[in-house]
Amino acid sequence: TITYDHETLVKKILNDEIYQKQFINEFFWDELSLINEMIELLSKIFDEFKTSESEPYAFDEYAKHLKFLITIFTSIGNRKLHPIYFDFLSNELMKLSQYIGKNKGQSFSALDVWNSEKHKIDETLWNELVSYSKSNFWGKCLEQILVR
C-alpha cells in the first residue's frame, strides 16, 4: 500500500479520473472515527477546485467540480449518509449551484454536466437535497437546479 501526504493525494484525485472514482468508491463513509480527517481531505479537494475556478473564464472548472460532487453522490447511492457528510456535501453543492446555468457569469458546461448526470443521484438522496435547499436561506439556486 502506498501512502500519500494530503497535497499529493489531492493532486492525484484531481488529475486521475480512474483513481478519483476508485478513491470515492473506497471512501470511508461509514467509518465514524475518520470523519474529521475525511472532511479535511474533501475540504482540500474542494479548495483546489475553488482556486482553479477563480481564474478568468474558468467555466469548465465548475463542470469538473460538479462532476466530482455528482460522482460522490452516485457512489453513495441509497446508503444512509452521516449527517456531517450530508451537510458538508450539500453545502458544497449549494455554493456551486449559483454558477450552474445559462445566465451571464454562469457555466454552461456545468449545466450540461448537471443535465446529463443528475438522474444518477438516488431518489432518496435527491429528496433530501431538495429539503436541504428549501430549508436553507441560501438554497434558492440549489432549489432551482433540483428539478427532474
CSV table of C-alpha atoms in Angstrom, one decimal:
chain,number,residue,atom,x,y,z
A,1,THR,CA,0.0,0.0,0.0
A,2,ILE,CA,1.3,3.5,-0.9
A,3,THR,CA,0.6,6.3,1.5
A,4,TYR,CA,0.3,9.9,0.3
A,5,ASP,CA,0.5,13.2,2.0
A,6,HIS,CA,-2.7,15.2,1.5
A,7,GLU,CA,-1.2,17.5,-1.1
A,8,THR,CA,0.0,14.6,-3.3
A,9,LEU,CA,-3.3,12.7,-2.7
A,10,VAL,CA,-5.4,15.7,-3.7
A,11,LYS,CA,-3.4,16.2,-6.9
A,12,LYS,CA,-3.8,12.5,-7.8
A,13,ILE,CA,-7.5,12.6,-7.1
A,14,LEU,CA,-8.0,15.7,-9.2
A,15,ASN,CA,-5.8,14.7,-12.1
A,16,ASP,CA,-6.5,11.0,-12.5
A,17,GLU,CA,-10.2,10.2,-13.2
A,18,ILE,CA,-9.8,6.5,-12.7
A,19,TYR,CA,-8.1,6.9,-9.4
A,20,GLN,CA,-10.7,9.6,-8.4
A,21,LYS,CA,-13.6,7.1,-8.9
A,22,GLN,CA,-11.7,4.4,-7.1
A,23,PHE,CA,-11.0,6.7,-4.2
A,24,ILE,CA,-14.6,7.8,-3.9
A,25,ASN,CA,-15.9,4.2,-4.1
A,26,GLU,CA,-13.5,3.2,-1.3
A,27,PHE,CA,-14.0,6.3,0.8
A,28,PHE,CA,-14.6,5.7,4.5
A,29,TRP,CA,-18.2,6.9,4.6
A,30,ASP,CA,-19.1,4.5,7.4
A,31,GLU,CA,-16.0,4.8,9.5
A,32,LEU,CA,-17.1,7.4,12.1
A,33,SER,CA,-13.6,7.7,13.7
A,34,LEU,CA,-12.3,9.1,10.4
A,35,ILE,CA,-14.9,11.8,9.8
A,36,ASN,CA,-12.7,14.7,10.7
A,37,GLU,CA,-9.8,13.5,8.6
A,38,MET,CA,-12.1,12.8,5.6
A,39,ILE,CA,-13.8,16.1,5.8
A,40,GLU,CA,-10.4,17.8,6.0
A,41,LEU,CA,-9.3,15.9,2.9
A,42,LEU,CA,-12.5,16.7,1.0
A,43,SER,CA,-12.1,20.4,2.0
A,44,LYS,CA,-8.7,20.4,0.5
A,45,ILE,CA,-10.0,18.9,-2.7
A,46,PHE,CA,-12.8,21.5,-2.9
A,47,ASP,CA,-10.4,24.3,-2.1
A,48,GLU,CA,-8.3,23.2,-5.2
A,49,PHE,CA,-11.5,23.4,-7.3
A,50,LYS,CA,-12.2,26.9,-5.9
A,51,THR,CA,-8.6,28.0,-6.7
A,52,SER,CA,-8.9,26.9,-10.3
A,53,GLU,CA,-12.4,28.5,-10.6
A,54,SER,CA,-11.0,31.9,-9.5
A,55,GLU,CA,-9.2,32.2,-12.8
A,56,PRO,CA,-10.9,34.3,-15.5
A,57,TYR,CA,-13.1,32.3,-17.9
A,58,ALA,CA,-12.6,29.1,-15.9
A,59,PHE,CA,-16.2,27.9,-16.6
A,60,ASP,CA,-15.1,24.3,-17.4
A,61,GLU,CA,-13.6,24.2,-13.9
A,62,TYR,CA,-17.1,24.5,-12.4
A,63,ALA,CA,-18.1,21.5,-14.6
A,64,LYS,CA,-15.2,19.4,-13.2
A,65,HIS,CA,-16.2,20.4,-9.6
A,66,LEU,CA,-19.8,19.5,-10.2
A,67,LYS,CA,-18.8,16.2,-11.9
A,68,PHE,CA,-16.7,15.3,-8.8
A,69,LEU,CA,-19.7,16.1,-6.5
A,70,ILE,CA,-22.1,14.0,-8.6
A,71,THR,CA,-19.6,11.1,-8.6
A,72,ILE,CA,-19.6,11.3,-4.8
A,73,PHE,CA,-23.4,11.4,-4.7
A,74,THR,CA,-23.8,8.5,-7.1
A,75,SER,CA,-21.2,6.5,-5.2
A,76,ILE,CA,-23.2,7.0,-2.0
A,77,GLY,CA,-26.3,5.6,-3.7
A,78,ASN,CA,-29.1,4.9,-1.3
A,79,ARG,CA,-26.8,4.3,1.7
A,80,LYS,CA,-27.6,6.4,4.7
A,81,LEU,CA,-25.0,9.1,4.9
A,82,HIS,CA,-23.8,10.5,8.2
A,83,PRO,CA,-25.4,14.0,8.8
A,84,ILE,CA,-21.9,15.6,8.9
A,85,TYR,CA,-21.1,14.4,5.4
A,86,PHE,CA,-24.6,15.2,4.1
A,87,ASP,CA,-24.4,18.7,5.4
A,88,PHE,CA,-20.9,19.2,4.1
A,89,LEU,CA,-21.6,17.9,0.6
A,90,SER,CA,-25.0,19.6,0.3
A,91,ASN,CA,-23.5,22.9,1.3
A,92,GLU,CA,-20.8,22.4,-1.3
A,93,LEU,CA,-23.4,21.7,-4.0
A,94,MET,CA,-25.4,24.7,-2.8
A,95,LYS,CA,-22.4,27.1,-3.1
A,96,LEU,CA,-21.6,25.6,-6.6
A,97,SER,CA,-25.2,25.8,-7.8
A,98,GLN,CA,-25.1,29.6,-8.2
A,99,TYR,CA,-22.6,29.0,-11.1
A,100,ILE,CA,-24.6,26.4,-12.9
A,101,GLY,CA,-26.8,27.8,-15.6
A,102,LYS,CA,-27.1,29.9,-18.8
A,103,ASN,CA,-27.0,33.4,-17.3
A,104,LYS,CA,-24.1,35.7,-17.5
A,105,GLY,CA,-21.3,34.6,-15.2
A,106,GLN,CA,-22.6,31.0,-15.0
A,107,SER,CA,-21.1,27.9,-16.5
A,108,PHE,CA,-22.9,26.4,-19.5
A,109,SER,CA,-20.6,23.4,-19.3
A,110,ALA,CA,-21.6,22.8,-15.7
A,111,LEU,CA,-25.2,23.0,-16.7
A,112,ASP,CA,-24.6,20.4,-19.4
A,113,VAL,CA,-22.9,18.1,-16.8
A,114,TRP,CA,-25.8,18.6,-14.4
A,115,ASN,CA,-28.5,17.9,-17.0
A,116,SER,CA,-26.7,14.7,-18.2
A,117,GLU,CA,-25.7,13.4,-14.8
A,118,LYS,CA,-28.4,14.5,-12.3
A,119,HIS,CA,-30.6,11.4,-13.0
A,120,LYS,CA,-27.9,9.2,-11.5
A,121,ILE,CA,-28.4,10.6,-8.0
A,122,ASP,CA,-30.5,8.2,-5.9
A,123,GLU,CA,-34.1,9.4,-5.4
A,124,THR,CA,-33.9,9.4,-1.6
A,125,LEU,CA,-30.7,11.5,-1.6
A,126,TRP,CA,-32.3,13.7,-4.2
A,127,ASN,CA,-35.3,14.4,-2.0
A,128,GLU,CA,-33.0,15.1,0.9
A,129,LEU,CA,-31.2,17.7,-1.2
A,130,VAL,CA,-34.5,19.3,-2.1
A,131,SER,CA,-35.4,19.5,1.5
A,132,TYR,CA,-32.0,20.9,2.3
A,133,SER,CA,-32.3,23.6,-0.4
A,134,LYS,CA,-35.8,24.6,0.8
A,135,SER,CA,-34.8,24.8,4.5
A,136,ASN,CA,-31.6,26.9,3.8
A,137,PHE,CA,-31.7,30.6,3.5
A,138,TRP,CA,-29.0,30.5,0.7
A,139,GLY,CA,-30.6,27.5,-1.0
A,140,LYS,CA,-32.6,29.2,-3.8
A,141,CYS,CA,-30.0,28.5,-6.6
A,142,LEU,CA,-29.8,24.8,-5.5
A,143,GLU,CA,-33.6,24.6,-5.3
A,144,GLN,CA,-33.7,25.9,-8.9
A,145,ILE,CA,-31.4,23.2,-10.3
A,146,LEU,CA,-33.1,20.4,-8.3
A,147,VAL,CA,-35.8,19.8,-10.9
A,148,ARG,CA,-36.1,16.5,-12.6
